GROMACS .gro file of C-alpha atoms in nm:
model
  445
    1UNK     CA    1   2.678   0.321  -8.991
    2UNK     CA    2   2.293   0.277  -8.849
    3UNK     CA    3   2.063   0.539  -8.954
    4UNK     CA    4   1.708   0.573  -8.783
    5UNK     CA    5   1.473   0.756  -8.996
    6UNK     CA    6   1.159   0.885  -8.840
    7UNK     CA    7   0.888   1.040  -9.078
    8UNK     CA    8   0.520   1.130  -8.888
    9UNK     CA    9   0.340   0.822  -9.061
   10UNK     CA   10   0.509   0.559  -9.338
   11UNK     CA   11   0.390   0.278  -9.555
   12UNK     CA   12   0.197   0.086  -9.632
   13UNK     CA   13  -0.039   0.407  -9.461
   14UNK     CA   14  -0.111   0.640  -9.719
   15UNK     CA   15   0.188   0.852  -9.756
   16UNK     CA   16   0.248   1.233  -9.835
   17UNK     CA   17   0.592   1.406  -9.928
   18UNK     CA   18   0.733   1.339  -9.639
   19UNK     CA   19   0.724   0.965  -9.673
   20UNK     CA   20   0.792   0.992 -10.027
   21UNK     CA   21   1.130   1.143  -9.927
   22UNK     CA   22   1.192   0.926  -9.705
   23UNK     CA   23   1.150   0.577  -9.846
   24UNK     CA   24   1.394   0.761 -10.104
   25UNK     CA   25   1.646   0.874  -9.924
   26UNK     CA   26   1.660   0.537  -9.686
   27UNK     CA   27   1.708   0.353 -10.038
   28UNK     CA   28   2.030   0.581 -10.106
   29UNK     CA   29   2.141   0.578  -9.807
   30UNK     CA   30   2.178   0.177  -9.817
   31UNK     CA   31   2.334   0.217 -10.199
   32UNK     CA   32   2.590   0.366 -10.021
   33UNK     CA   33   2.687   0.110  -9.765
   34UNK     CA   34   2.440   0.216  -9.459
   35UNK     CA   35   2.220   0.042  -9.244
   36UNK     CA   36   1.907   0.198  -9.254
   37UNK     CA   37   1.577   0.166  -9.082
   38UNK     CA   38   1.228   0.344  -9.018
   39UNK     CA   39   1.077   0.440  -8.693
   40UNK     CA   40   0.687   0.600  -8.721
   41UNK     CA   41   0.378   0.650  -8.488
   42UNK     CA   42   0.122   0.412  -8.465
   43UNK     CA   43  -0.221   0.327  -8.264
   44UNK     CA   44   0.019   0.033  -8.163
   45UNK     CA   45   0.368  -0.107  -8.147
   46UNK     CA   46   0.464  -0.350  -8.428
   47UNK     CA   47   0.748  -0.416  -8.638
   48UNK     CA   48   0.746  -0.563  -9.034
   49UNK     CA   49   1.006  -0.493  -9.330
   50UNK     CA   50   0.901  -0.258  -9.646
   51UNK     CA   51   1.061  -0.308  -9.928
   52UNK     CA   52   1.377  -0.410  -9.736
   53UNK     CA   53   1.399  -0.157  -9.472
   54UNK     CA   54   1.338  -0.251  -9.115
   55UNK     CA   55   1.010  -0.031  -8.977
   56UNK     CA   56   0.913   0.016  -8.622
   57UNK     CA   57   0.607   0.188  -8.504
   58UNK     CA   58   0.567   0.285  -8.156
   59UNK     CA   59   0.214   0.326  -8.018
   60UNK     CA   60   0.073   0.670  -7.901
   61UNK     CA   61  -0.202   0.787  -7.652
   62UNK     CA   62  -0.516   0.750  -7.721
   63UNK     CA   63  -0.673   1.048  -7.558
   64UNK     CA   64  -0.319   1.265  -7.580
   65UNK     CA   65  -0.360   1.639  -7.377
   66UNK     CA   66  -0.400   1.952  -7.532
   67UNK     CA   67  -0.037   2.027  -7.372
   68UNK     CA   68   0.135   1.719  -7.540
   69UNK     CA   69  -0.002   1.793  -7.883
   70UNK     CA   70   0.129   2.140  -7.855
   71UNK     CA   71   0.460   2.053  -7.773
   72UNK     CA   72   0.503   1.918  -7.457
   73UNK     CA   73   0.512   1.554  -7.635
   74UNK     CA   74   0.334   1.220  -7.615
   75UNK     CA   75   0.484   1.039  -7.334
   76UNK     CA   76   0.372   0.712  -7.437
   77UNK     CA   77   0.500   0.734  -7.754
   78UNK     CA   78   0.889   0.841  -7.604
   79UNK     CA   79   0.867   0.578  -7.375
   80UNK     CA   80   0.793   0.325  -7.654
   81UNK     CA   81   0.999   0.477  -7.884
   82UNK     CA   82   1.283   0.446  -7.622
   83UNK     CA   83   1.247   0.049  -7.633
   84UNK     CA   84   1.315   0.069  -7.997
   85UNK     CA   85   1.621   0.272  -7.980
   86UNK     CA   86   1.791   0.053  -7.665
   87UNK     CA   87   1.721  -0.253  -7.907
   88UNK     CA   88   1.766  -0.058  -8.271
   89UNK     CA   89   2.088   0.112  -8.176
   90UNK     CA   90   2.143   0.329  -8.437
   91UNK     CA   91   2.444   0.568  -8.429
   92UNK     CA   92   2.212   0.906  -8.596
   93UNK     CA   93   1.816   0.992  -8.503
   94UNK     CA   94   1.720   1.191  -8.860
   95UNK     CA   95   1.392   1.327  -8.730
   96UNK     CA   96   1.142   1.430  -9.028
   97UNK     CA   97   0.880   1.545  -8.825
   98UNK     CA   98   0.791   1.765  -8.504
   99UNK     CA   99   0.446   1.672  -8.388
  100UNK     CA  100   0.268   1.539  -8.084
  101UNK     CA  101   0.447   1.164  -8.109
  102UNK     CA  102   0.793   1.283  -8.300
  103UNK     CA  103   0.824   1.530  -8.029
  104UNK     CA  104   1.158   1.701  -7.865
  105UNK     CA  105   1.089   1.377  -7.588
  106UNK     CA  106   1.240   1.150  -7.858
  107UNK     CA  107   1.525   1.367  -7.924
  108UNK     CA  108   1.574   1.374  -7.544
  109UNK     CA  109   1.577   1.018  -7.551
  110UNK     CA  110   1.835   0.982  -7.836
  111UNK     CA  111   2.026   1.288  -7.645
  112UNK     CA  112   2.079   1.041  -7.294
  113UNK     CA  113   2.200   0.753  -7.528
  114UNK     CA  114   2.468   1.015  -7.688
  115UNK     CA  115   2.315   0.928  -8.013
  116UNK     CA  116   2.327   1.273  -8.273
  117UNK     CA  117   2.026   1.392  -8.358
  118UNK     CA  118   1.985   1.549  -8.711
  119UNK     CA  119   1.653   1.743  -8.833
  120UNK     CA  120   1.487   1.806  -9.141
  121UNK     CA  121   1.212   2.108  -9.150
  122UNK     CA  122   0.959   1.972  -9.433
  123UNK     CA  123   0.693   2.203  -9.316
  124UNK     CA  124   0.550   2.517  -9.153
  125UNK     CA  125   0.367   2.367  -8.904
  126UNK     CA  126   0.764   2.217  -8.775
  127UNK     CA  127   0.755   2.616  -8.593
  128UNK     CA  128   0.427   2.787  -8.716
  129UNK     CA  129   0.127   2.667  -8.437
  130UNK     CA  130  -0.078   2.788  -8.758
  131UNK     CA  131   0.077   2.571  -8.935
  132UNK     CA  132   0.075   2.795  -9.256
  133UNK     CA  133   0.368   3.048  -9.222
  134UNK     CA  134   0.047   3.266  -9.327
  135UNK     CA  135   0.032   3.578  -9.084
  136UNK     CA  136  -0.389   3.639  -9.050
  137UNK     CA  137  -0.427   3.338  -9.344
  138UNK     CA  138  -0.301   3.560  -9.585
  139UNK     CA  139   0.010   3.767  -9.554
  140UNK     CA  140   0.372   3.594  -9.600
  141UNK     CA  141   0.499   3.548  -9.212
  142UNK     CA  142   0.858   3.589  -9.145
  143UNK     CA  143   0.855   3.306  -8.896
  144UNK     CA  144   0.994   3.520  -8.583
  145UNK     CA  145   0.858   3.333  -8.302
  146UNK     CA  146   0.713   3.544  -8.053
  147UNK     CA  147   0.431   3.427  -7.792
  148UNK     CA  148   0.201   3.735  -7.871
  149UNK     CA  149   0.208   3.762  -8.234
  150UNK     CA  150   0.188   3.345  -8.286
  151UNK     CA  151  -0.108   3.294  -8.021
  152UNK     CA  152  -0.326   3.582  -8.187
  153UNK     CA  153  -0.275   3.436  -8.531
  154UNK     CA  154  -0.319   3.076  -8.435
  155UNK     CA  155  -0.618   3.165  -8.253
  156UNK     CA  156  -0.754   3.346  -8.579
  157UNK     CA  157  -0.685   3.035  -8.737
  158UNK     CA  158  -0.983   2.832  -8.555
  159UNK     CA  159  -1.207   3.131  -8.670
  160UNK     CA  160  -1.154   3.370  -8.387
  161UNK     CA  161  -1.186   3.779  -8.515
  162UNK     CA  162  -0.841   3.939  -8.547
  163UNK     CA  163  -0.944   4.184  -8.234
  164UNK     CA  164  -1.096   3.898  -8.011
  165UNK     CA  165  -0.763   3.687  -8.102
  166UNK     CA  166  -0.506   3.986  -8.001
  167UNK     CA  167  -0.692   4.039  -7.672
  168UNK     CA  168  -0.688   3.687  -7.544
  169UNK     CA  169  -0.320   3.681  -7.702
  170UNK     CA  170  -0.217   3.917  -7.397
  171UNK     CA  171  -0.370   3.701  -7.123
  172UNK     CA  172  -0.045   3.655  -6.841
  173UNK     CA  173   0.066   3.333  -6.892
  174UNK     CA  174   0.043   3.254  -6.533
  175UNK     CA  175  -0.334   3.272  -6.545
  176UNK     CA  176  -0.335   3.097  -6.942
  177UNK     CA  177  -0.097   2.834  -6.768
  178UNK     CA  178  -0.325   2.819  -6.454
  179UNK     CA  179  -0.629   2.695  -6.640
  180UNK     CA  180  -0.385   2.425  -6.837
  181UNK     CA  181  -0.348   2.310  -6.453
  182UNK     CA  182  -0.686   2.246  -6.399
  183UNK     CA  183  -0.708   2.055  -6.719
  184UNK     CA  184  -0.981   2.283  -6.869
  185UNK     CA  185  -1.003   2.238  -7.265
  186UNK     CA  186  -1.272   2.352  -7.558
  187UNK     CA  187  -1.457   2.620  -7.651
  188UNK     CA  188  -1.327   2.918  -7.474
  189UNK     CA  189  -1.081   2.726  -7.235
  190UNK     CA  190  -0.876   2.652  -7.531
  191UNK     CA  191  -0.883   3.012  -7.659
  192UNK     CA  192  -0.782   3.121  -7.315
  193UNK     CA  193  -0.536   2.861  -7.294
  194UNK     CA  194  -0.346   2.955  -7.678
  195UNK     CA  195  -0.082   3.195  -7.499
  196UNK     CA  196   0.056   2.934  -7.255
  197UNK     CA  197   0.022   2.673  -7.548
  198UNK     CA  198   0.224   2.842  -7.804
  199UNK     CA  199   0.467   2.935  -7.552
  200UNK     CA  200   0.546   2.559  -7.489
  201UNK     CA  201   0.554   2.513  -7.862
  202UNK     CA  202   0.815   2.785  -7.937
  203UNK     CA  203   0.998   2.645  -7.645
  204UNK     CA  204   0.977   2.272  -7.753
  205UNK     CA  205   1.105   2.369  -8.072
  206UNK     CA  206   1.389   2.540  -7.913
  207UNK     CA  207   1.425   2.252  -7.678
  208UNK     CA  208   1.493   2.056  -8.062
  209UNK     CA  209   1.702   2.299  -8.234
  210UNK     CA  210   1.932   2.284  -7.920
  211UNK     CA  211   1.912   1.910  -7.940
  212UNK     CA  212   1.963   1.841  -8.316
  213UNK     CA  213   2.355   1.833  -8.431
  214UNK     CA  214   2.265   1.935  -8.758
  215UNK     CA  215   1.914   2.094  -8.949
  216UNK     CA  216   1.858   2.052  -9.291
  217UNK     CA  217   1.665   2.316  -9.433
  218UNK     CA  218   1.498   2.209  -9.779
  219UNK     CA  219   1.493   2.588  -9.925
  220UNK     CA  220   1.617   2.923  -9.892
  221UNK     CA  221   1.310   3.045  -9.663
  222UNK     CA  222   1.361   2.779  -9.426
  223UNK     CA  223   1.752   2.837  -9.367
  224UNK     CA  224   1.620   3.234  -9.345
  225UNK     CA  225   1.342   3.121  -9.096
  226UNK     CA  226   1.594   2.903  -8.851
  227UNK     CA  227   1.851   3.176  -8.886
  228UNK     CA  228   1.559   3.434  -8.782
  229UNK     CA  229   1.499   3.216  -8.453
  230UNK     CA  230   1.847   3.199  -8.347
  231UNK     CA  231   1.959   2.855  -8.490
  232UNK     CA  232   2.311   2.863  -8.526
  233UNK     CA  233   2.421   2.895  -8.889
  234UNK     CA  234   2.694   2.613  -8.822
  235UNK     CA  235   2.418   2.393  -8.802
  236UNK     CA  236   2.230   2.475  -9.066
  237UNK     CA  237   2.262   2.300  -9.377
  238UNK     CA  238   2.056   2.379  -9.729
  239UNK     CA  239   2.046   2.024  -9.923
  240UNK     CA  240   1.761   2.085 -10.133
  241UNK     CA  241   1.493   1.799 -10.167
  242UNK     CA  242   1.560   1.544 -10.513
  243UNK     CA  243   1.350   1.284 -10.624
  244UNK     CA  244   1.495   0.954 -10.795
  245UNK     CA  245   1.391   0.866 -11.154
  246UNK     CA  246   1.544   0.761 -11.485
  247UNK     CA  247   1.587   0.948 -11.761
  248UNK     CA  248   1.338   0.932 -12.018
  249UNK     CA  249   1.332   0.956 -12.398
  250UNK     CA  250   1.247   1.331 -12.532
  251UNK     CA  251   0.862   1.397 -12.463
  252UNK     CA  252   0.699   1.448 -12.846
  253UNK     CA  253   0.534   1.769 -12.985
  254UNK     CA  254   0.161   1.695 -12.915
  255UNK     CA  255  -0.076   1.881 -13.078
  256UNK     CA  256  -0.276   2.115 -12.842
  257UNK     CA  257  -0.596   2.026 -12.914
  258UNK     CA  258  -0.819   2.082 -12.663
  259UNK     CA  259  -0.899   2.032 -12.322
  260UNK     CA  260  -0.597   2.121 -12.158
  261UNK     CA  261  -0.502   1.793 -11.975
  262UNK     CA  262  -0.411   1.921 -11.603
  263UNK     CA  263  -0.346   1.728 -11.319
  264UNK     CA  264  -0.298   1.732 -10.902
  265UNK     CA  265  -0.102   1.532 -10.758
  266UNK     CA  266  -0.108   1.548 -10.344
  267UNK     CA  267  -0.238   1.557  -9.965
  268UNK     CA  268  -0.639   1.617  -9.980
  269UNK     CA  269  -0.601   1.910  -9.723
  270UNK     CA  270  -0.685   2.291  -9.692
  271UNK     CA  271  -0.302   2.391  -9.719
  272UNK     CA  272  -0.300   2.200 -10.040
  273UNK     CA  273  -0.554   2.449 -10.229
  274UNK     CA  274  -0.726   2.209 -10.416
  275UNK     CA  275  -1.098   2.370 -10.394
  276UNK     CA  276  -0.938   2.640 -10.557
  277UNK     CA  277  -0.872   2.442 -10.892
  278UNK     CA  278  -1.196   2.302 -10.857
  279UNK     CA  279  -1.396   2.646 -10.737
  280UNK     CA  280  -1.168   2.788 -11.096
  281UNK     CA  281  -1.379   2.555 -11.304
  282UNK     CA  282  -1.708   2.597 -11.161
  283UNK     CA  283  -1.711   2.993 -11.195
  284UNK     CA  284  -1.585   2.904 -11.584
  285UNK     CA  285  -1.830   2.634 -11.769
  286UNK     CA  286  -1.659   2.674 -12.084
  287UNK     CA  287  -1.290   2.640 -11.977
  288UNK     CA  288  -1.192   2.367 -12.212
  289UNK     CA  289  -0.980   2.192 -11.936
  290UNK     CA  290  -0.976   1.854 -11.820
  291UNK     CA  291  -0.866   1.815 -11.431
  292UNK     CA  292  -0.793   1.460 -11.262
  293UNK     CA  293  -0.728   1.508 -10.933
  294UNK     CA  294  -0.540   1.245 -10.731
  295UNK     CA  295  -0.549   1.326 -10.391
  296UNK     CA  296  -0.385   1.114 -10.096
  297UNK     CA  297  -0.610   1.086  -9.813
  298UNK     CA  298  -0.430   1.088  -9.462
  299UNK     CA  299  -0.649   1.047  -9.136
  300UNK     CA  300  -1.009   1.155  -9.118
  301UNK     CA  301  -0.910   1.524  -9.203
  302UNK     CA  302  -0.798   1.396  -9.610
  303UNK     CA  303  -1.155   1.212  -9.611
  304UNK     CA  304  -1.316   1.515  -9.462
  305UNK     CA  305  -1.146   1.754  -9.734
  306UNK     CA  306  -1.212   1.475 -10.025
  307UNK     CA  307  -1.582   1.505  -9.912
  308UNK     CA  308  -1.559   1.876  -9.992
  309UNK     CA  309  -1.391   1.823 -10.296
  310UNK     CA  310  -1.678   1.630 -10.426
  311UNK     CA  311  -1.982   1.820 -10.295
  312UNK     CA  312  -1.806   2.135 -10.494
  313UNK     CA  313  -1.749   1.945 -10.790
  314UNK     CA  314  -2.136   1.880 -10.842
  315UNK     CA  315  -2.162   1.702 -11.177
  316UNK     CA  316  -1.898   1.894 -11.411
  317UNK     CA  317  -1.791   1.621 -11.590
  318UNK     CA  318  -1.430   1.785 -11.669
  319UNK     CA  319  -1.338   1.675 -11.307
  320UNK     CA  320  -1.194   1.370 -11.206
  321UNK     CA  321  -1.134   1.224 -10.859
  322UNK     CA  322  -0.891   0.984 -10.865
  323UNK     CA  323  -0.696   0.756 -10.606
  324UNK     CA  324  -0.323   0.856 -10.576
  325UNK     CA  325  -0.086   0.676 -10.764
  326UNK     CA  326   0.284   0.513 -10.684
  327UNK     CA  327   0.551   0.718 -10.650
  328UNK     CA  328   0.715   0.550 -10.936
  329UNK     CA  329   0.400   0.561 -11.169
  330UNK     CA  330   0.380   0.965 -11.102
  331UNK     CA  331   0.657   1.091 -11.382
  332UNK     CA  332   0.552   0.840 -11.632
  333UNK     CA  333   0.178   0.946 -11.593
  334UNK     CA  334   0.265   1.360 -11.571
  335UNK     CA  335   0.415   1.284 -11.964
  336UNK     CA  336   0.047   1.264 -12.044
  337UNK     CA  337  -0.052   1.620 -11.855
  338UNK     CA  338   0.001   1.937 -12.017
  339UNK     CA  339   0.035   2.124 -11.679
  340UNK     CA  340   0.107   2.020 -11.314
  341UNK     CA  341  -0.120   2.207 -11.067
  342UNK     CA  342   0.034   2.319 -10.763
  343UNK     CA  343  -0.210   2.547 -10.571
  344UNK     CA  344  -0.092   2.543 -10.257
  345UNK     CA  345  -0.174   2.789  -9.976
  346UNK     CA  346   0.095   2.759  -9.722
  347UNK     CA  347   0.479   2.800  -9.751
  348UNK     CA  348   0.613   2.449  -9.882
  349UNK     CA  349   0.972   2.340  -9.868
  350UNK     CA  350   0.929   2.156 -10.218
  351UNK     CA  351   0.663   1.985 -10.293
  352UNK     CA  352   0.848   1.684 -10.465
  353UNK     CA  353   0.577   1.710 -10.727
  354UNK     CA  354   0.737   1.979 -10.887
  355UNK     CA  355   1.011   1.831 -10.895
  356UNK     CA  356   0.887   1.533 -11.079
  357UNK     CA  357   0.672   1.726 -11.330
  358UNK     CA  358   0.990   1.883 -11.407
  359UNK     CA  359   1.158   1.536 -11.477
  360UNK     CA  360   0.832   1.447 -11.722
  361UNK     CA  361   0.876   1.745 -11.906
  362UNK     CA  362   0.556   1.893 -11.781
  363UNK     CA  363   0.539   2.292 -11.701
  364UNK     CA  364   0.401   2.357 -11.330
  365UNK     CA  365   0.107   2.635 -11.250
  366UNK     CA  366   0.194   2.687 -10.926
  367UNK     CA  367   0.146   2.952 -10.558
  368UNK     CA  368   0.385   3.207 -10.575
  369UNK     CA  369   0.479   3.073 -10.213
  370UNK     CA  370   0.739   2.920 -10.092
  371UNK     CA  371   0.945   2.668 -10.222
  372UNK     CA  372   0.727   2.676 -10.459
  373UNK     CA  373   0.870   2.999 -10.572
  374UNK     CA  374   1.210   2.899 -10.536
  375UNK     CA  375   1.152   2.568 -10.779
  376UNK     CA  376   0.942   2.711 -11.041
  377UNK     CA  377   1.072   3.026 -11.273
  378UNK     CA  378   0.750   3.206 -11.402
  379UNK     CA  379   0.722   3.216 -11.772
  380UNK     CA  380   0.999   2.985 -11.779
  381UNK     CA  381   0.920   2.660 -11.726
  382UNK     CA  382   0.604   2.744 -11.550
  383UNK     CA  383   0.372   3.002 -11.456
  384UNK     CA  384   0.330   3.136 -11.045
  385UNK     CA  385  -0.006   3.274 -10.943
  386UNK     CA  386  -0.086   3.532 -10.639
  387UNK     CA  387  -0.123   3.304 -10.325
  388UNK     CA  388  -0.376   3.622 -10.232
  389UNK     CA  389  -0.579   3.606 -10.506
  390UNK     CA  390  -0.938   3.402 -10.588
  391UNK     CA  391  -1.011   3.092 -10.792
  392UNK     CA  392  -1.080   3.376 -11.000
  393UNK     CA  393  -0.721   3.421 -11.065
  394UNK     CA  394  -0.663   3.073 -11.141
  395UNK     CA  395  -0.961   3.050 -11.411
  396UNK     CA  396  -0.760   3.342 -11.547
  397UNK     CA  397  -0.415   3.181 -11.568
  398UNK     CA  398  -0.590   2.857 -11.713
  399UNK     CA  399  -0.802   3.063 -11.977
  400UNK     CA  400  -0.453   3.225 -12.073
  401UNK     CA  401  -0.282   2.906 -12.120
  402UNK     CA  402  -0.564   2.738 -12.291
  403UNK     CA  403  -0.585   3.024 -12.526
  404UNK     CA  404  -0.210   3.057 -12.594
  405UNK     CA  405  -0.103   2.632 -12.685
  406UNK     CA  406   0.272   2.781 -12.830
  407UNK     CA  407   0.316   2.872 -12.480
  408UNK     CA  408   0.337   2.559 -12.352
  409UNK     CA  409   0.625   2.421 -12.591
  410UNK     CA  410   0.803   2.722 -12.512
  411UNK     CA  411   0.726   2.650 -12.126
  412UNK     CA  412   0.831   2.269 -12.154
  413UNK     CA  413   1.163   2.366 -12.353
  414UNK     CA  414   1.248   2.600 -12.024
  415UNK     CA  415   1.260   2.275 -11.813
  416UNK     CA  416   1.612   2.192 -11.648
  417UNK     CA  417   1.711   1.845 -11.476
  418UNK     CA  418   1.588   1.841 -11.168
  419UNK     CA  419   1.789   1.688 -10.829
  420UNK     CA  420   1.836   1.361 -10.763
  421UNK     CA  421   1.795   1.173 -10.463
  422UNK     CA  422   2.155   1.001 -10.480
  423UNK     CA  423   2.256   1.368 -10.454
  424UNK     CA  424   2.097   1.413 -10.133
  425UNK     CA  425   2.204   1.109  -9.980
  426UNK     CA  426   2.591   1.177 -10.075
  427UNK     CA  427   2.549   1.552  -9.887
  428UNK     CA  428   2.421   1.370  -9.593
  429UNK     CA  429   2.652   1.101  -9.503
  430UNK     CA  430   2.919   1.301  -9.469
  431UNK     CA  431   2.809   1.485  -9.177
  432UNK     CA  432   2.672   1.172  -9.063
  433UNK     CA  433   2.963   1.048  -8.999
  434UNK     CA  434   3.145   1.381  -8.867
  435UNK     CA  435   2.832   1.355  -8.618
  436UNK     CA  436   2.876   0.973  -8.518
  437UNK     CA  437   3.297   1.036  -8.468
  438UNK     CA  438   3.419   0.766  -8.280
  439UNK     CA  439   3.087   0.576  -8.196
  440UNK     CA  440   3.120   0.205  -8.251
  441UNK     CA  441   2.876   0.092  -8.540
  442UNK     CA  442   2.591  -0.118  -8.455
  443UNK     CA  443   2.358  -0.325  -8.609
  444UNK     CA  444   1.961  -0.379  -8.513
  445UNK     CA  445   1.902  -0.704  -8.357
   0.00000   0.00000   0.00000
């Protein structure tokens, strides 16, 4: 059987979660007697092997419309993805991504060939136009999609006032979908245009849920979130994220001398909550803590964010910026960290980091959002902070820690075995091959 992975960027580019999975999964996936290969966006179309997988990147537009990016779709990147599957062939499309250039136009495509399409929600921004799953930036959203409700928050978003963003939220979308016809965009164009915008989205992402033969939801919000928008529970399947590692021999006692070794591990980005850690230390000079920081930098937005990181850091020497590290280097190096940082700020469907603190023996300090949530048990094997609250509540949950060292052993002894990816892949290739029935299997050229 030919499997056709296709993540929103893959190596060698800097890689998140996503392509973390991924690369994973693939590897499985051929342990277990499949052909597997990787299709991903790129500026232009090439095609190379990593690490024994076949990769294909399609090129995209270079000046895509406000429509496309919203869910309409790149149609330069469908039609070049097209070419790949008419000379790929693969009998299942596992999309891992829902953006401008892994849009419901490459499902379409895969839909015309008869090929089954299966889908894996890794994020919010897969339904929220937010991105977040953070009703107003702060609140936990159900993820009902509803035109009103999701323009006025996305518009708040890009730093419109609550009351501004609910009154252009109204706007008929005959006259929002008018000015999309004229092509206007910016400034107060775009505002006016956000109610026929996030109506495409919702309905693109319908378009894909009708589409896909099967949706993997990573956690228990997600499968609550599909089920909320009408996604069949037949096609839903939870098959929680793993992470593949060996197991290692017991982690000594250390002594917990002080600083408290903590580390972050993860996308330089907003969502990610990283100023918070740092903002924590700045407002408390005499935290004993020592925080490395390796962030993965992804498009000008991660170098944008990194530049933040920096300027807010200012000269405390207990902060370290550090390039990211290879996936297989990352549970090896947590042994060394007393904590794992996790401060997110929007609802994740893992992160994978967790997971492989968890197989290091190292407690997590984590959001109480999300997956997150789900993953980490508070005063178990980790401790969960208010998503709501300041840096000021993370100075506090850092202070207690540092202050009480016997919690920690207790913390680390609370640890259970986390998932492996071999797991994952033998859930999946079941329904593969329910999906692929009586297709003939093919091999790329």
């Amino acid at each position: 059987m030919r499997i056709l992975h296709v993540p929103y960027s893959y190596y060698p580019d800097p890689a998140g979660g996503t392509e973390i999975y991924v690369h994973a999964l693939a590897n499985w996936q051929r342990t277990f007697g499949c052909e597997v290969a990787v299709a991903a966006p790129e500026k232009s179309d090439r095609r190379y092997d990593h690490d024994g997988v076949d990769v294909w990147r399609f090129g995209v537009a270079a000046n895509p419309a406000l429509g496309e990016l919203y869910g309409e779709g790149d149609k330069t990147a469908a039609a070049g993805f097209a070419k790949i599957l008419d000379e790929c062939r693969p009998d299942i499309l596992h999309l891992h991504a829902f953006t401008g250039a892994v849009s419901v136009l490459l499902a379409e495509e895969a839909e015309r060939r008869s090929i089954p399409v299966f889908f894996n929600y890794h994020t919010p921004t897969v339904s929220c136009a937010r991105g977040t799953l953070l009703r107003w930036g702060s609140e936990i959203c159900d993820g009902d999609l509803k035109n009103n409700p999701c323009a006025a928050c996305t518009l708040n978003g890009y730093g419109v006032s609550r009351t501004a963003a609910s009154m252009v939220s109204w706007l008929p979308l005959a006259a929002s979908r008018k000015l999309g016809d004229m092509g206007l965009s910016g400034g107060i164009w775009t505002a006016a245009r956000m109610p026929e915008l996030v109506d495409t989205r919702i309905r693109a992402f319908h378009r894909l849920m009708r589409i896909s033969r099967r949706v993997f939801a990573l956690c228990e919000w997600t499968k609550s979130l599909l089920t909320r928008n009408g996604v069949p529970a037949e096609k839903i399947t939870l098959c929680r994220q793993g992470i593949s590692w060996q197991p290692l021999p017991p982690r000594a006692d250390r002594d917990h001398g002080l600083p408290l070794r903590v580390a972050f591990l993860g996308r330089f980005d907003p969502t990610k909550g990283t100023h918070l850690l740092v903002q924590a230390l700045r407002q408390n000079r005499d935290l004993p803590i020592r925080l490395d920081l390796y962030g993965v930098r992804q498009l000008e937005g991660g170098d944008r964010y990194a530049a933040l990181i920096q300027t807010a850091m200012g000269d405390d020497s207990r902060i370290r910026l550090l390039p990211p590290i290879p996936g297989n280097e990352v549970v090896p190096l947590l042994r060394g960290y007393e904590l794992l940082a996790v401060p997110s700020q929007w609802l994740e469907t893992g992160p994978l980091v967790v997971l492989e603190a968890f197989a290091a023996g190292t407690p997590v300090l984590g959001s109480d959002l999300g997956g997150i949530a789900e993953l980490v048990r508070d005063g178990v094997d980790g401790v969960l902070v208010k998503h709501r609250d300041s840096a000021a509540a993370w100075a506090e949950a850092l202070s207690m820690l540092c202050a009480n060292p016997d919690m920690l052993t207790s913390l680390r002894a609370g640890i259970r075995t986390p998932r492996h990816t071999r797991d994952v892949a033998l859930e999946m290739i079941p329904l593969y091959e329910m999906a692929a029935g009586s297709r003939k299997t093919t091999v790329c050229q």
